[in-house]
Amino acid sequence: MTNQPLTVVQPAAPQLTLVTTLCGGGTCPTVYRTDRDTFVVQGYTVTAEAAGLDLPAGEQLVEIPAELLAEAVKKSS
């Protein structure tokens, strides 16, 4: 057995398509659909400590307006 360095393959970044936003400039809460059949949400960070949660590494909480989520549901169906 040889001591070869471990090669970590990073997944390709998802391709984002705008679903809906509450403003036109991309600087406010926004919902995107990805090419992975998932969604990416841009919003305001909420710390796990402030929410009283214990999140696993790599996850975070994002707060978005209910109006944005309702629009995203309408536009993605």
mmCIF file with all atom_site columns, N, CA and C in Angstrom:
data_model
loop_
_atom_site.group_PDB
_atom_site.id
_atom_site.type_symbol
_atom_site.label_atom_id
_atom_site.label_alt_id
_atom_site.label_comp_id
_atom_site.label_asym_id
_atom_site.label_entity_id
_atom_site.label_seq_id
_atom_site.pdbx_PDB_ins_code
_atom_site.Cartn_x
_atom_site.Cartn_y
_atom_site.Cartn_z
_atom_site.occupancy
_atom_site.B_iso_or_equiv
_atom_site.pdbx_formal_charge
_atom_site.auth_seq_id
_atom_site.auth_comp_id
_atom_site.auth_asym_id
_atom_site.auth_atom_id
_atom_site.pdbx_PDB_model_num
ATOM 1   N N  . MET A 1 1  ? 0.848   -1.177 0.000   1.00 0.00 ? 1  MET A N  1
ATOM 2   C CA . MET A 1 1  ? 0.000   0.000  0.000   1.00 0.00 ? 1  MET A CA 1
ATOM 3   C C  . MET A 1 1  ? 0.891   1.237  0.000   1.00 0.00 ? 1  MET A C  1
ATOM 4   N N  . THR A 1 2  ? 0.573   2.184  -0.865  1.00 0.00 ? 2  THR A N  1
ATOM 5   C CA . THR A 1 2  ? 1.370   3.403  -0.938  1.00 0.00 ? 2  THR A CA 1
ATOM 6   C C  . THR A 1 2  ? 0.628   4.548  -0.278  1.00 0.00 ? 2  THR A C  1
ATOM 7   N N  . ASN A 1 3  ? 1.363   5.505  0.160   1.00 0.00 ? 3  ASN A N  1
ATOM 8   C CA . ASN A 1 3  ? 0.773   6.696  0.776   1.00 0.00 ? 3  ASN A CA 1
ATOM 9   C C  . ASN A 1 3  ? 0.580   7.766  -0.285  1.00 0.00 ? 3  ASN A C  1
ATOM 10  N N  . GLN A 1 4  ? -0.513  7.663  -1.013  1.00 0.00 ? 4  GLN A N  1
ATOM 11  C CA . GLN A 1 4  ? -0.849  8.645  -2.035  1.00 0.00 ? 4  GLN A CA 1
ATOM 12  C C  . GLN A 1 4  ? -1.701  9.738  -1.383  1.00 0.00 ? 4  GLN A C  1
ATOM 13  N N  . PRO A 1 5  ? -1.517  10.987 -1.806  1.00 0.00 ? 5  PRO A N  1
ATOM 14  C CA . PRO A 1 5  ? -2.377  12.032 -1.245  1.00 0.00 ? 5  PRO A CA 1
ATOM 15  C C  . PRO A 1 5  ? -3.835  11.801 -1.641  1.00 0.00 ? 5  PRO A C  1
ATOM 16  N N  . LEU A 1 6  ? -4.718  12.111 -0.743  1.00 0.00 ? 6  LEU A N  1
ATOM 17  C CA . LEU A 1 6  ? -6.152  11.972 -0.982  1.00 0.00 ? 6  LEU A CA 1
ATOM 18  C C  . LEU A 1 6  ? -6.619  13.102 -1.897  1.00 0.00 ? 6  LEU A C  1
ATOM 19  N N  . THR A 1 7  ? -7.307  12.745 -2.945  1.00 0.00 ? 7  THR A N  1
ATOM 20  C CA . THR A 1 7  ? -7.850  13.748 -3.854  1.00 0.00 ? 7  THR A CA 1
ATOM 21  C C  . THR A 1 7  ? -9.330  13.913 -3.558  1.00 0.00 ? 7  THR A C  1
ATOM 22  N N  . VAL A 1 8  ? -9.713  15.137 -3.233  1.00 0.00 ? 8  VAL A N  1
ATOM 23  C CA . VAL A 1 8  ? -11.107 15.437 -2.949  1.00 0.00 ? 8  VAL A CA 1
ATOM 24  C C  . VAL A 1 8  ? -11.695 16.108 -4.183  1.00 0.00 ? 8  VAL A C  1
ATOM 25  N N  . VAL A 1 9  ? -12.766 15.529 -4.696  1.00 0.00 ? 9  VAL A N  1
ATOM 26  C CA . VAL A 1 9  ? -13.429 16.089 -5.867  1.00 0.00 ? 9  VAL A CA 1
ATOM 27  C C  . VAL A 1 9  ? -14.582 16.963 -5.398  1.00 0.00 ? 9  VAL A C  1
ATOM 28  N N  . GLN A 1 10 ? -14.512 18.243 -5.720  1.00 0.00 ? 10 GLN A N  1
ATOM 29  C CA . GLN A 1 10 ? -15.574 19.171 -5.365  1.00 0.00 ? 10 GLN A CA 1
ATOM 30  C C  . GLN A 1 10 ? -16.685 19.069 -6.405  1.00 0.00 ? 10 GLN A C  1
ATOM 31  N N  . PRO A 1 11 ? -17.939 18.980 -5.970  1.00 0.00 ? 11 PRO A N  1
ATOM 32  C CA . PRO A 1 11 ? -19.028 18.939 -6.939  1.00 0.00 ? 11 PRO A CA 1
ATOM 33  C C  . PRO A 1 11 ? -19.093 20.265 -7.704  1.00 0.00 ? 11 PRO A C  1
ATOM 34  N N  . ALA A 1 12 ? -19.552 20.195 -8.926  1.00 0.00 ? 12 ALA A N  1
ATOM 35  C CA . ALA A 1 12 ? -19.706 21.404 -9.725  1.00 0.00 ? 12 ALA A CA 1
ATOM 36  C C  . ALA A 1 12 ? -20.756 22.304 -9.087  1.00 0.00 ? 12 ALA A C  1
ATOM 37  N N  . ALA A 1 13 ? -20.553 23.594 -9.227  1.00 0.00 ? 13 ALA A N  1
ATOM 38  C CA . ALA A 1 13 ? -21.522 24.549 -8.683  1.00 0.00 ? 13 ALA A CA 1
ATOM 39  C C  . ALA A 1 13 ? -22.853 24.391 -9.412  1.00 0.00 ? 13 ALA A C  1
ATOM 40  N N  . PRO A 1 14 ? -23.952 24.508 -8.701  1.00 0.00 ? 14 PRO A N  1
ATOM 41  C CA . PRO A 1 14 ? -25.251 24.386 -9.372  1.00 0.00 ? 14 PRO A CA 1
ATOM 42  C C  . PRO A 1 14 ? -25.491 25.562 -10.303 1.00 0.00 ? 14 PRO A C  1
ATOM 43  N N  . GLN A 1 15 ? -26.228 25.309 -11.363 1.00 0.00 ? 15 GLN A N  1
ATOM 44  C CA . GLN A 1 15 ? -26.641 26.374 -12.273 1.00 0.00 ? 15 GLN A CA 1
ATOM 45  C C  . GLN A 1 15 ? -27.969 26.921 -11.754 1.00 0.00 ? 15 GLN A C  1
ATOM 46  N N  . LEU A 1 16 ? -28.036 28.222 -11.507 1.00 0.00 ? 16 LEU A N  1
ATOM 47  C CA . LEU A 1 16 ? -29.216 28.832 -10.907 1.00 0.00 ? 16 LEU A CA 1
ATOM 48  C C  . LEU A 1 16 ? -30.094 29.515 -11.949 1.00 0.00 ? 16 LEU A C  1
ATOM 49  N N  . THR A 1 17 ? -31.405 29.353 -11.767 1.00 0.00 ? 17 THR A N  1
ATOM 50  C CA . THR A 1 17 ? -32.402 30.047 -12.571 1.00 0.00 ? 17 THR A CA 1
ATOM 51  C C  . THR A 1 17 ? -33.322 30.788 -11.615 1.00 0.00 ? 17 THR A C  1
ATOM 52  N N  . LEU A 1 18 ? -33.504 32.072 -11.835 1.00 0.00 ? 18 LEU A N  1
ATOM 53  C CA . LEU A 1 18 ? -34.364 32.874 -10.975 1.00 0.00 ? 18 LEU A CA 1
ATOM 54  C C  . LEU A 1 18 ? -35.795 32.349 -11.007 1.00 0.00 ? 18 LEU A C  1
ATOM 55  N N  . VAL A 1 19 ? -36.372 32.118 -9.823  1.00 0.00 ? 19 VAL A N  1
ATOM 56  C CA . VAL A 1 19 ? -37.784 31.757 -9.708  1.00 0.00 ? 19 VAL A CA 1
ATOM 57  C C  . VAL A 1 19 ? -38.574 33.020 -9.406  1.00 0.00 ? 19 VAL A C  1
ATOM 58  N N  . THR A 1 20 ? -38.206 33.703 -8.317  1.00 0.00 ? 20 THR A N  1
ATOM 59  C CA . THR A 1 20 ? -38.892 34.941 -7.952  1.00 0.00 ? 20 THR A CA 1
ATOM 60  C C  . THR A 1 20 ? -38.063 35.715 -6.944  1.00 0.00 ? 20 THR A C  1
ATOM 61  N N  . THR A 1 21 ? -38.336 37.001 -6.866  1.00 0.00 ? 21 THR A N  1
ATOM 62  C CA . THR A 1 21 ? -37.677 37.895 -5.923  1.00 0.00 ? 21 THR A CA 1
ATOM 63  C C  . THR A 1 21 ? -38.665 38.983 -5.544  1.00 0.00 ? 21 THR A C  1
ATOM 64  N N  . LEU A 1 22 ? -38.364 39.692 -4.477  1.00 0.00 ? 22 LEU A N  1
ATOM 65  C CA . LEU A 1 22 ? -39.239 40.791 -4.072  1.00 0.00 ? 22 LEU A CA 1
ATOM 66  C C  . LEU A 1 22 ? -38.688 42.139 -4.531  1.00 0.00 ? 22 LEU A C  1
ATOM 67  N N  . CYS A 1 23 ? -37.573 42.118 -5.242  1.00 0.00 ? 23 CYS A N  1
ATOM 68  C CA . CYS A 1 23 ? -37.010 43.341 -5.804  1.00 0.00 ? 23 CYS A CA 1
ATOM 69  C C  . CYS A 1 23 ? -36.359 42.994 -7.136  1.00 0.00 ? 23 CYS A C  1
ATOM 70  N N  . GLY A 1 24 ? -35.916 43.959 -7.860  1.00 0.00 ? 24 GLY A N  1
ATOM 71  C CA . GLY A 1 24 ? -35.348 43.695 -9.177  1.00 0.00 ? 24 GLY A CA 1
ATOM 72  C C  . GLY A 1 24 ? -33.840 43.599 -9.210  1.00 0.00 ? 24 GLY A C  1
ATOM 73  N N  . GLY A 1 25 ? -33.158 43.942 -8.122  1.00 0.00 ? 25 GLY A N  1
ATOM 74  C CA . GLY A 1 25 ? -31.711 44.047 -8.173  1.00 0.00 ? 25 GLY A CA 1
ATOM 75  C C  . GLY A 1 25 ? -30.911 42.865 -7.683  1.00 0.00 ? 25 GLY A C  1
ATOM 76  N N  . GLY A 1 26 ? -31.543 41.804 -7.206  1.00 0.00 ? 26 GLY A N  1
ATOM 77  C CA . GLY A 1 26 ? -30.793 40.652 -6.711  1.00 0.00 ? 26 GLY A CA 1
ATOM 78  C C  . GLY A 1 26 ? -30.129 40.887 -5.372  1.00 0.00 ? 26 GLY A C  1
ATOM 79  N N  . THR A 1 27 ? -30.481 41.968 -4.688  1.00 0.00 ? 27 THR A N  1
ATOM 80  C CA . THR A 1 27 ? -29.865 42.257 -3.395  1.00 0.00 ? 27 THR A CA 1
ATOM 81  C C  . THR A 1 27 ? -30.853 42.093 -2.247  1.00 0.00 ? 27 THR A C  1
ATOM 82  N N  . CYS A 1 28 ? -31.917 41.337 -2.490  1.00 0.00 ? 28 CYS A N  1
ATOM 83  C CA . CYS A 1 28 ? -32.904 41.077 -1.448  1.00 0.00 ? 28 CYS A CA 1
ATOM 84  C C  . CYS A 1 28 ? -33.292 39.601 -1.521  1.00 0.00 ? 28 CYS A C  1
ATOM 85  N N  . PRO A 1 29 ? -34.096 39.114 -0.587  1.00 0.00 ? 29 PRO A N  1
ATOM 86  C CA . PRO A 1 29 ? -34.456 37.700 -0.612  1.00 0.00 ? 29 PRO A CA 1
ATOM 87  C C  . PRO A 1 29 ? -34.953 37.249 -1.985  1.00 0.00 ? 29 PRO A C  1
ATOM 88  N N  . THR A 1 30 ? -34.418 36.113 -2.428  1.00 0.00 ? 30 THR A N  1
ATOM 89  C CA . THR A 1 30 ? -34.684 35.592 -3.766  1.00 0.00 ? 30 THR A CA 1
ATOM 90  C C  . THR A 1 30 ? -34.724 34.072 -3.705  1.00 0.00 ? 30 THR A C  1
ATOM 91  N N  . VAL A 1 31 ? -35.515 33.455 -4.564  1.00 0.00 ? 31 VAL A N  1
ATOM 92  C CA . VAL A 1 31 ? -35.552 31.995 -4.695  1.00 0.00 ? 31 VAL A CA 1
ATOM 93  C C  . VAL A 1 31 ? -35.084 31.630 -6.097  1.00 0.00 ? 31 VAL A C  1
ATOM 94  N N  . TYR A 1 32 ? -34.162 30.675 -6.169  1.00 0.00 ? 32 TYR A N  1
ATOM 95  C CA . TYR A 1 32 ? -33.638 30.162 -7.428  1.00 0.00 ? 32 TYR A CA 1
ATOM 96  C C  . TYR A 1 32 ? -33.921 28.668 -7.520  1.00 0.00 ? 32 TYR A C  1
ATOM 97  N N  . ARG A 1 33 ? -34.138 28.157 -8.729  1.00 0.00 ? 33 ARG A N  1
ATOM 98  C CA . ARG A 1 33 ? -34.198 26.720 -8.990  1.00 0.00 ? 33 ARG A CA 1
ATOM 99  C C  . ARG A 1 33 ? -32.830 26.339 -9.542  1.00 0.00 ? 33 ARG A C  1
ATOM 100 N N  . THR A 1 34 ? -32.362 25.124 -9.222  1.00 0.00 ? 34 THR A N  1
ATOM 101 C CA . THR A 1 34 ? -31.072 24.667 -9.733  1.00 0.00 ? 34 THR A CA 1
ATOM 102 C C  . THR A 1 34 ? -31.255 23.567 -10.773 1.00 0.00 ? 34 THR A C  1
ATOM 103 N N  . ASP A 1 35 ? -30.175 23.255 -11.438 1.00 0.00 ? 35 ASP A N  1
ATOM 104 C CA . ASP A 1 35 ? -30.172 22.154 -12.399 1.00 0.00 ? 35 ASP A CA 1
ATOM 105 C C  . ASP A 1 35 ? -30.098 20.801 -11.697 1.00 0.00 ? 35 ASP A C  1
ATOM 106 N N  . ARG A 1 36 ? -30.110 20.798 -10.378 1.00 0.00 ? 36 ARG A N  1
ATOM 107 C CA . ARG A 1 36 ? -30.051 19.569 -9.572  1.00 0.00 ? 36 ARG A CA 1
ATOM 108 C C  . ARG A 1 36 ? -31.420 19.204 -9.011  1.00 0.00 ? 36 ARG A C  1
ATOM 109 N N  . ASP A 1 37 ? -32.474 19.873 -9.480  1.00 0.00 ? 37 ASP A N  1
ATOM 110 C CA . ASP A 1 37 ? -33.832 19.687 -8.963  1.00 0.00 ? 37 ASP A CA 1
ATOM 111 C C  . ASP A 1 37 ? -33.915 20.073 -7.488  1.00 0.00 ? 37 ASP A C  1
ATOM 112 N N  . THR A 1 38 ? -33.237 21.165 -7.140  1.00 0.00 ? 38 THR A N  1
ATOM 113 C CA . THR A 1 38 ? -33.267 21.721 -5.794  1.00 0.00 ? 38 THR A CA 1
ATOM 114 C C  . THR A 1 38 ? -33.496 23.230 -5.910  1.00 0.00 ? 38 THR A C  1
ATOM 115 N N  . PHE A 1 39 ? -33.607 23.886 -4.767  1.00 0.00 ? 39 PHE A N  1
ATOM 116 C CA . PHE A 1 39 ? -33.761 25.337 -4.733  1.00 0.00 ? 39 PHE A CA 1
ATOM 117 C C  . PHE A 1 39 ? -32.656 25.945 -3.894  1.00 0.00 ? 39 PHE A C  1
ATOM 118 N N  . VAL A 1 40 ? -32.254 27.144 -4.245  1.00 0.00 ? 40 VAL A N  1
ATOM 119 C CA . VAL A 1 40 ? -31.309 27.941 -3.465  1.00 0.00 ? 40 VAL A CA 1
ATOM 120 C C  . VAL A 1 40 ? -32.069 29.193 -3.046  1.00 0.00 ? 40 VAL A C  1
ATOM 121 N N  . VAL A 1 41 ? -31.972 29.521 -1.760  1.00 0.00 ? 41 VAL A N  1
ATOM 122 C CA . VAL A 1 41 ? -32.689 30.666 -1.227  1.00 0.00 ? 41 VAL A CA 1
ATOM 123 C C  . VAL A 1 41 ? -31.682 31.702 -0.751  1.00 0.00 ? 41 VAL A C  1
ATOM 124 N N  . GLN A 1 42 ? -31.866 32.929 -1.210  1.00 0.00 ? 42 GLN A N  1
ATOM 125 C CA . GLN A 1 42 ? -31.076 34.054 -0.729  1.00 0.00 ? 42 GLN A CA 1
ATOM 126 C C  . GLN A 1 42 ? -31.922 34.771 0.299   1.00 0.00 ? 42 GLN A C  1
ATOM 127 N N  . GLY A 1 43 ? -31.395 34.928 1.497   1.00 0.00 ? 43 GLY A N  1
ATOM 128 C CA . GLY A 1 43 ? -32.168 35.587 2.542   1.00 0.00 ? 43 GLY A CA 1
ATOM 129 C C  . GLY A 1 43 ? -31.248 36.101 3.626   1.00 0.00 ? 43 GLY A C  1
ATOM 130 N N  . TYR A 1 44 ? -31.820 36.328 4.767   1.00 0.00 ? 44 TYR A N  1
ATOM 131 C CA . TYR A 1 44 ? -31.085 36.891 5.895   1.00 0.00 ? 44 TYR A CA 1
ATOM 132 C C  . TYR A 1 44 ? -30.638 35.755 6.808   1.00 0.00 ? 44 TYR A C  1
ATOM 133 N N  . THR A 1 45 ? -29.361 35.695 7.112   1.00 0.00 ? 45 THR A N  1
ATOM 134 C CA . THR A 1 45 ? -28.809 34.634 7.943   1.00 0.00 ? 45 THR A CA 1
ATOM 135 C C  . THR A 1 45 ? -29.344 34.733 9.361   1.00 0.00 ? 45 THR A C  1
ATOM 136 N N  . VAL A 1 46 ? -29.752 33.591 9.893   1.00 0.00 ? 46 VAL A N  1
ATOM 137 C CA . VAL A 1 46 ? -30.177 33.466 11.283  1.00 0.00 ? 46 VAL A CA 1
ATOM 138 C C  . VAL A 1 46 ? -29.220 32.474 11.920  1.00 0.00 ? 46 VAL A C  1
ATOM 139 N N  . THR A 1 47 ? -28.568 32.859 12.995  1.00 0.00 ? 47 THR A N  1
ATOM 140 C CA . THR A 1 47 ? -27.627 31.939 13.620  1.00 0.00 ? 47 THR A CA 1
ATOM 141 C C  . THR A 1 47 ? -28.367 30.810 14.325  1.00 0.00 ? 47 THR A C  1
ATOM 142 N N  . ALA A 1 48 ? -27.756 29.642 14.312  1.00 0.00 ? 48 ALA A N  1
ATOM 143 C CA . ALA A 1 48 ? -28.346 28.493 14.992  1.00 0.00 ? 48 ALA A CA 1
ATOM 144 C C  . ALA A 1 48 ? -28.492 28.783 16.486  1.00 0.00 ? 48 ALA A C  1
ATOM 145 N N  . GLU A 1 49 ? -27.512 29.460 17.042  1.00 0.00 ? 49 GLU A N  1
ATOM 146 C CA . GLU A 1 49 ? -27.560 29.802 18.466  1.00 0.00 ? 49 GLU A CA 1
ATOM 147 C C  . GLU A 1 49 ? -28.772 30.681 18.768  1.00 0.00 ? 49 GLU A C  1
ATOM 148 N N  . ALA A 1 50 ? -29.020 31.689 17.932  1.00 0.00 ? 50 ALA A N  1
ATOM 149 C CA . ALA A 1 50 ? -30.159 32.584 18.146  1.00 0.00 ? 50 ALA A CA 1
ATOM 150 C C  . ALA A 1 50 ? -31.486 31.839 18.019  1.00 0.00 ? 50 ALA A C  1
ATOM 151 N N  . ALA A 1 51 ? -31.522 30.817 17.159  1.00 0.00 ? 51 ALA A N  1
ATOM 152 C CA . ALA A 1 51 ? -32.747 30.044 16.956  1.00 0.00 ? 51 ALA A CA 1
ATOM 153 C C  . ALA A 1 51 ? -32.871 28.892 17.940  1.00 0.00 ? 51 ALA A C  1
ATOM 154 N N  . GLY A 1 52 ? -31.841 28.654 18.744  1.00 0.00 ? 52 GLY A N  1
ATOM 155 C CA . GLY A 1 52 ? -31.881 27.570 19.718  1.00 0.00 ? 52 GLY A CA 1
ATOM 156 C C  . GLY A 1 52 ? -31.751 26.198 19.088  1.00 0.00 ? 52 GLY A C  1
ATOM 157 N N  . LEU A 1 53 ? -31.029 26.127 17.943  1.00 0.00 ? 53 LEU A N  1
ATOM 158 C CA . LEU A 1 53 ? -30.857 24.857 17.237  1.00 0.00 ? 53 LEU A CA 1
ATOM 159 C C  . LEU A 1 53 ? -29.401 24.440 17.197  1.00 0.00 ? 53 LEU A C  1
ATOM 160 N N  . ASP A 1 54 ? -29.176 23.155 16.974  1.00 0.00 ? 54 ASP A N  1
ATOM 161 C CA . ASP A 1 54 ? -27.836 22.609 16.793  1.00 0.00 ? 54 ASP A CA 1
ATOM 162 C C  . ASP A 1 54 ? -27.766 22.081 15.368  1.00 0.00 ? 54 ASP A C  1
ATOM 163 N N  . LEU A 1 55 ? -27.167 22.841 14.467  1.00 0.00 ? 55 LEU A N  1
ATOM 164 C CA . LEU A 1 55 ? -27.109 22.448 13.060  1.00 0.00 ? 55 LEU A CA 1
ATOM 165 C C  . LEU A 1 55 ? -25.837 21.679 12.757  1.00 0.00 ? 55 LEU A C  1
ATOM 166 N N  . PRO A 1 56 ? -25.905 20.722 11.833  1.00 0.00 ? 56 PRO A N  1
ATOM 167 C CA . PRO A 1 56 ? -24.697 20.021 11.418  1.00 0.00 ? 56 PRO A CA 1
ATOM 168 C C  . PRO A 1 56 ? -23.815 20.931 10.570  1.00 0.00 ? 56 PRO A C  1
ATOM 169 N N  . ALA A 1 57 ? -22.552 20.579 10.490  1.00 0.00 ? 57 ALA A N  1
ATOM 170 C CA . ALA A 1 57 ? -21.600 21.337 9.670   1.00 0.00 ? 57 ALA A CA 1
ATOM 171 C C  . ALA A 1 57 ? -22.114 21.427 8.235   1.00 0.00 ? 57 ALA A C  1
ATOM 172 N N  . GLY A 1 58 ? -21.962 22.588 7.634   1.00 0.00 ? 58 GLY A N  1
ATOM 173 C CA . GLY A 1 58 ? -22.365 22.776 6.250   1.00 0.00 ? 58 GLY A CA 1
ATOM 174 C C  . GLY A 1 58 ? -23.791 23.256 6.065   1.00 0.00 ? 58 GLY A C  1
ATOM 175 N N  . GLU A 1 59 ? -24.560 23.357 7.139   1.00 0.00 ? 59 GLU A N  1
ATOM 176 C CA . GLU A 1 59 ? -25.931 23.854 7.037   1.00 0.00 ? 59 GLU A CA 1
ATOM 177 C C  . GLU A 1 59 ? -26.043 25.180 7.761   1.00 0.00 ? 59 GLU A C  1
ATOM 178 N N  . GLN A 1 60 ? -26.969 26.004 7.293   1.00 0.00 ? 60 GLN A N  1
ATOM 179 C CA . GLN A 1 60 ? -27.264 27.258 7.981   1.00 0.00 ? 60 GLN A CA 1
ATOM 180 C C  . GLN A 1 60 ? -28.723 27.602 7.795   1.00 0.00 ? 60 GLN A C  1
ATOM 181 N N  . LEU A 1 61 ? -29.204 28.490 8.604   1.00 0.00 ? 61 LEU A N  1
ATOM 182 C CA . LEU A 1 61 ? -30.592 28.928 8.540   1.00 0.00 ? 61 LEU A CA 1
ATOM 183 C C  . LEU A 1 61 ? -30.665 30.221 7.741   1.00 0.00 ? 61 LEU A C  1
ATOM 184 N N  . VAL A 1 62 ? -31.697 30.340 6.915   1.00 0.00 ? 62 VAL A N  1
ATOM 185 C CA . VAL A 1 62 ? -31.925 31.550 6.135   1.00 0.00 ? 62 VAL A CA 1
ATOM 186 C C  . VAL A 1 62 ? -33.384 31.943 6.300   1.00 0.00 ? 62 VAL A C  1
ATOM 187 N N  . GLU A 1 63 ? -33.620 33.193 6.643   1.00 0.00 ? 63 GLU A N  1
ATOM 188 C CA . GLU A 1 63 ? -34.977 33.689 6.812   1.00 0.00 ? 63 GLU A CA 1
ATOM 189 C C  . GLU A 1 63 ? -35.400 34.454 5.559   1.00 0.00 ? 63 GLU A C  1
ATOM 190 N N  . ILE A 1 64 ? -36.597 34.139 5.059   1.00 0.00 ? 64 ILE A N  1
ATOM 191 C CA . ILE A 1 64 ? -37.151 34.836 3.905   1.00 0.00 ? 64 ILE A CA 1
ATOM 192 C C  . ILE A 1 64 ? -38.597 35.216 4.204   1.00 0.00 ? 64 ILE A C  1
ATOM 193 N N  . PRO A 1 65 ? -39.114 36.237 3.562   1.00 0.00 ? 65 PRO A N  1
ATOM 194 C CA . PRO A 1 65 ? -40.508 36.618 3.780   1.00 0.00 ? 65 PRO A CA 1
ATOM 195 C C  . PRO A 1 65 ? -41.475 35.538 3.287   1.00 0.00 ? 65 PRO A C  1
ATOM 196 N N  . ALA A 1 66 ? -42.584 35.345 3.991   1.00 0.00 ? 66 ALA A N  1
ATOM 197 C CA . ALA A 1 66 ? -43.593 34.361 3.591   1.00 0.00 ? 66 ALA A CA 1
ATOM 198 C C  . ALA A 1 66 ? -44.125 34.674 2.194   1.00 0.00 ? 66 ALA A C  1
ATOM 199 N N  . GLU A 1 67 ? -44.242 35.950 1.869   1.00 0.00 ? 67 GLU A N  1
ATOM 200 C CA . GLU A 1 67 ? -44.717 36.370 0.546   1.00 0.00 ? 67 GLU A CA 1
ATOM 201 C C  . GLU A 1 67 ? -43.813 35.826 -0.565  1.00 0.00 ? 67 GLU A C  1
ATOM 202 N N  . LEU A 1 68 ? -42.501 35.816 -0.324  1.00 0.00 ? 68 LEU A N  1
ATOM 203 C CA . LEU A 1 68 ? -41.557 35.301 -1.312  1.00 0.00 ? 68 LEU A CA 1
ATOM 204 C C  . LEU A 1 68 ? -41.747 33.801 -1.509  1.00 0.00 ? 68 LEU A C  1
ATOM 205 N N  . LEU A 1 69 ? -41.916 33.076 -0.436  1.00 0.00 ? 69 LEU A N  1
ATOM 206 C CA . LEU A 1 69 ? -42.118 31.633 -0.529  1.00 0.00 ? 69 LEU A CA 1
ATOM 207 C C  . LEU A 1 69 ? -43.420 31.311 -1.260  1.00 0.00 ? 69 LEU A C  1
ATOM 208 N N  . ALA A 1 70 ? -44.479 32.053 -0.975  1.00 0.00 ? 70 ALA A N  1
ATOM 209 C CA . ALA A 1 70 ? -45.760 31.841 -1.664  1.00 0.00 ? 70 ALA A CA 1
ATOM 210 C C  . ALA A 1 70 ? -45.610 32.093 -3.168  1.00 0.00 ? 70 ALA A C  1
ATOM 211 N N  . GLU A 1 71 ? -44.893 33.139 -3.546  1.00 0.00 ? 71 GLU A N  1
ATOM 212 C CA . GLU A 1 71 ? -44.650 33.431 -4.965  1.00 0.00 ? 71 GLU A CA 1
ATOM 213 C C  . GLU A 1 71 ? -43.820 32.332 -5.617  1.00 0.00 ? 71 GLU A C  1
ATOM 214 N N  . ALA A 1 72 ? -42.841 31.821 -4.899  1.00 0.00 ? 72 ALA A N  1
ATOM 215 C CA . ALA A 1 72 ? -41.986 30.755 -5.436  1.00 0.00 ? 72 ALA A CA 1
ATOM 216 C C  . ALA A 1 72 ? -42.808 29.500 -5.697  1.00 0.00 ? 72 ALA A C  1
ATOM 217 N N  . VAL A 1 73 ? -43.717 29.170 -4.791  1.00 0.00 ? 73 VAL A N  1
ATOM 218 C CA . VAL A 1 73 ? -44.564 27.991 -4.962  1.00 0.00 ? 73 VAL A CA 1
ATOM 219 C C  . VAL A 1 73 ? -45.440 28.165 -6.192  1.00 0.00 ? 73 VAL A C  1
ATOM 220 N N  . LYS A 1 74 ? -46.035 29.339 -6.366  1.00 0.00 ? 74 LYS A N  1
ATOM 221 C CA . LYS A 1 74 ? -46.885 29.603 -7.532  1.00 0.00 ? 74 LYS A CA 1
ATOM 222 C C  . LYS A 1 74 ? -46.109 29.489 -8.843  1.00 0.00 ? 74 LYS A C  1
ATOM 223 N N  . LYS A 1 75 ? -44.890 30.038 -8.852  1.00 0.00 ? 75 LYS A N  1
ATOM 224 C CA . LYS A 1 75 ? -44.120 30.107 -10.091 1.00 0.00 ? 75 LYS A CA 1
ATOM 225 C C  . LYS A 1 75 ? -43.389 28.821 -10.443 1.00 0.00 ? 75 LYS A C  1
ATOM 226 N N  . SER A 1 76 ? -43.209 27.932 -9.471  1.00 0.00 ? 76 SER A N  1
ATOM 227 C CA . SER A 1 76 ? -42.449 26.713 -9.759  1.00 0.00 ? 76 SER A CA 1
ATOM 228 C C  . SER A 1 76 ? -43.354 25.506 -10.016 1.00 0.00 ? 76 SER A C  1
ATOM 229 N N  . SER A 1 77 ? -44.665 25.698 -9.973  1.00 0.00 ? 77 SER A N  1
ATOM 230 C CA . SER A 1 77 ? -45.559 24.559 -10.232 1.00 0.00 ? 77 SER A CA 1
ATOM 231 C C  . SER A 1 77 ? -46.121 24.595 -11.633 1.00 0.00 ? 77 SER A C  1
#
